[in-house]
Amino acid sequence: MAALGLVSAVGVVAFGWPLLAGSDSSLSAHAQDAPWLFAALLPLLIGVVVATVSDVGLDAKAIAMLGMLAAAGAALRPLGAGTAGIEPMFFLMVLSGRVLGPGFGFVLGAVSMFASALLTGGVGPWMPFQMLAMGWVCMGAGLLPGADAVPRSRLRPNGAGPLRGRRELYLLGAYGAVSSVLYGVVMNLQGWPYIGGLATGVSFVPGDPVGDNLGRFVAYCLATSLGWDLPRAVVTVVLSLTLGPAVLKALRRATRRAAFEAPVTFEPSER
């Protein structure tokens, strides 16, 4: 899907451009560019929704279900408030992305983070970056192998058949663990280049080779956010394995009723 590829490309540039900045560049002048990124993100998200609707033939019920899931994700986020990595929102986003597919999964993740920011008062320059990162988490879940086959969707071509049961739960648990850690890593990249006063071994140095700065970035992640990222991964795995069967069953039943799958038609046989 072109819209999904475009919004992801914009996100990669938004997160990674400081690594390519020269030594004479003024990073501080771009530290507050988040409103411009947010303004560019909204029409791209609408484009993803429109393209997904045209692919799989969704209707108003499907859009309403997307809104309900986004509201549920936003409501789950304050339960842990990020304390020690206790964030139950992630398991719902992973399971929902698995069922909804990459296009609507991306929109769900982004809208959920936007709604939770409004709910918790967490609106700031980090918000559009959080929307992108969570969108990627949900999109990745929708791209995992063995997803539901939707014949009319170009994003989900018919393959070897859907994966179900404990194998699917283990797959989602492993993905949830990896994506929970990577979410924290990506969000560190959003703020790390602009933080001054850090120790030399973990600070960003404009104009240095990318490899050297990435080494400092790894050290920064190990020293700061890993203590939150690993508990988030554990919580996501535990909730996915324990609540996953019931949640996946409910989501799949709801998506069938909301016309996420192509309707079955019967044609008279030729004589």
XYZ file of N, CA and C in Angstrom, residues 7 10-12 14-15 33-35 37-38 41-42 45 73-74 77-78 81-83 87 89-90 93 105-139 179-180 182-191 225 228-229 232:
228
model
N 3.881 6.863 4.794
C 3.866 7.320 6.180
C 5.012 6.682 6.960
N 8.185 8.597 6.000
C 8.228 9.874 6.714
C 8.671 9.661 8.163
N 8.174 8.601 8.771
C 8.557 8.316 10.148
C 10.030 7.976 10.292
N 10.559 7.173 9.368
C 11.978 6.813 9.425
C 12.848 8.061 9.312
N 11.929 11.144 10.076
C 11.732 11.975 11.261
C 12.559 11.481 12.445
N 12.659 10.158 12.593
C 13.430 9.607 13.697
C 14.941 9.657 13.431
N 10.056 20.400 16.064
C 9.409 20.195 14.766
C 8.216 19.253 14.833
N 7.871 18.768 16.021
C 6.788 17.791 16.154
C 5.457 18.278 15.574
N 5.056 19.554 15.751
C 3.778 19.973 15.133
C 3.756 19.795 13.617
N 5.449 17.506 11.952
C 5.318 16.065 11.719
C 3.885 15.615 11.942
N 3.231 16.148 12.987
C 1.838 15.791 13.264
C 0.938 16.237 12.120
N 1.371 13.857 9.371
C 0.930 12.496 9.686
C -0.562 12.305 9.502
N -1.374 13.292 9.851
C -2.827 13.131 9.807
C -3.354 12.798 8.408
N -2.432 9.251 7.522
C -3.253 8.252 8.209
C -4.611 8.102 7.527
N -7.610 0.830 24.045
C -6.165 0.956 24.207
C -5.782 2.195 24.987
N -6.465 3.308 24.706
C -6.187 4.546 25.435
C -6.537 4.408 26.911
N -3.765 2.312 28.855
C -2.440 2.901 29.048
C -2.256 3.542 30.423
N -3.228 4.302 30.951
C -3.008 4.919 32.264
C -2.955 3.925 33.418
N 0.621 3.542 33.653
C 1.243 4.863 33.518
C 2.736 4.759 33.250
N 3.149 3.626 32.637
C 4.561 3.454 32.314
C 5.423 3.113 33.517
N 4.815 2.910 34.706
C 5.598 2.630 35.906
C 6.299 1.289 35.779
N 2.755 -1.752 31.142
C 1.918 -1.097 30.142
C 1.060 -2.152 29.431
N -1.367 -1.875 27.615
C -1.857 -1.448 26.305
C -1.199 -2.240 25.179
N 0.055 -2.621 25.355
C 0.807 -3.231 24.269
C 0.218 -4.567 23.830
N -2.732 -3.995 21.583
C -2.338 -3.474 20.277
C -1.770 -4.581 19.389
N -4.199 -1.844 11.380
C -3.404 -1.962 12.590
C -2.564 -0.724 12.823
N -1.941 -0.214 11.753
C -1.132 0.994 11.889
C -1.990 2.162 12.357
N -3.139 2.330 11.755
C -4.028 3.428 12.144
C -4.484 3.256 13.591
N -4.800 2.018 13.980
C -5.236 1.768 15.355
C -4.158 2.179 16.351
N -2.913 1.781 16.098
C -1.841 2.136 17.018
C -1.657 3.634 17.126
N -1.676 4.322 15.987
C -1.474 5.764 15.998
C -2.622 6.486 16.704
N -3.861 6.100 16.388
C -5.017 6.758 16.999
C -5.089 6.460 18.496
N -4.717 5.249 18.901
C -4.741 4.900 20.318
C -3.767 5.766 21.115
N -2.569 5.981 20.570
C -1.602 6.829 21.264
C -2.071 8.277 21.315
N -2.709 8.738 20.247
C -3.245 10.099 20.240
C -4.331 10.249 21.302
N -5.248 9.268 21.367
C -6.332 9.342 22.346
C -5.799 9.238 23.774
N -4.804 8.384 23.996
C -4.261 8.237 25.347
C -3.525 9.501 25.776
N -2.871 10.183 24.823
C -2.204 11.444 25.160
C -3.216 12.489 25.612
N -4.354 12.542 24.937
C -5.404 13.474 25.360
C -5.979 13.080 26.716
N -6.096 11.769 26.948
C -6.695 11.285 28.191
C -5.797 11.535 29.394
N -4.497 11.371 29.205
C -3.556 11.477 30.324
C -2.865 12.839 30.407
N -3.155 13.719 29.459
C -2.467 15.000 29.454
C -1.027 14.895 28.994
N -0.736 13.854 28.220
C 0.633 13.630 27.769
C 0.908 14.201 26.395
N 0.272 15.312 26.063
C 0.481 15.940 24.761
C 1.782 16.727 24.805
N 2.649 16.458 23.862
C 3.931 17.141 23.814
C 4.635 16.836 22.508
N 5.858 17.290 22.349
C 6.578 17.060 21.094
C 6.848 15.593 20.808
N 6.729 14.754 21.814
C 6.954 13.315 21.628
C 5.730 12.597 21.058
N 4.548 13.226 21.096
C 3.311 12.527 20.745
C 3.293 11.989 19.319
N 3.593 12.772 18.276
C 3.557 12.191 16.930
C 4.559 11.060 16.747
N 5.670 11.107 17.471
C 6.635 10.014 17.396
C 6.084 8.759 18.068
N 5.375 8.937 19.176
C 4.718 7.801 19.815
C 3.655 7.196 18.899
N 2.927 8.047 18.191
C 1.915 7.554 17.262
C 2.544 6.705 16.166
N 3.647 7.169 15.619
C 4.338 6.409 14.580
C 4.865 5.086 15.124
N 5.520 5.130 16.281
C 6.119 3.920 16.836
C 5.063 2.870 17.162
N 3.952 3.282 17.768
C 2.901 2.313 18.075
C 2.226 1.827 16.805
N 2.102 2.696 15.813
C 1.572 2.248 14.530
C 2.422 1.150 13.925
N 3.742 1.288 14.030
C 4.627 0.238 13.512
C 4.479 -1.061 14.292
N 4.273 -0.959 15.608
C 4.070 -2.168 16.419
C 2.854 -2.940 15.923
N 1.741 -2.235 15.732
C 0.512 -2.898 15.274
C 0.648 -3.386 13.833
N 1.294 -2.603 12.988
C 1.485 -3.009 11.601
C 2.312 -4.283 11.517
N 8.861 -6.328 20.063
C 8.342 -5.004 19.710
C 8.266 -4.080 20.917
N 8.048 -4.625 22.106
C 8.009 -3.800 23.311
C 9.363 -3.159 23.584
N 11.788 -2.779 21.216
C 12.117 -1.902 20.096
C 11.357 -0.584 20.167
N 10.151 -0.614 20.708
C 9.397 0.631 20.875
C 10.182 1.610 21.756
N 10.707 1.099 22.865
C 11.497 1.952 23.730
C 12.765 2.454 23.062
N 13.396 1.588 22.265
C 14.615 1.989 21.564
C 14.308 3.101 20.566
N 13.242 2.933 19.789
C 12.878 3.929 18.789
C 12.521 5.258 19.448
N 11.794 5.202 20.548
C 11.427 6.442 21.226
C 12.643 7.127 21.850
N 13.644 6.350 22.255
C 14.886 6.963 22.719
C 15.550 7.757 21.602
N 15.483 7.212 20.394
C 16.105 7.883 19.262
C 15.457 9.229 18.993
N 14.185 9.376 19.369
C 13.491 10.643 19.142
C 14.049 11.772 20.009
N 14.469 11.465 21.235
C 14.896 12.520 22.132
C 16.387 12.593 22.388
N 16.748 3.231 29.500
C 15.379 2.727 29.308
C 15.226 1.220 29.391
N 12.880 -0.273 31.865
C 11.445 -0.145 31.587
C 11.026 -1.044 30.418
N 11.901 -1.178 29.441
C 11.544 -1.931 28.245
C 11.387 -3.429 28.527
N 8.138 -4.198 30.346
C 7.046 -4.047 29.383
C 6.929 -5.299 28.504
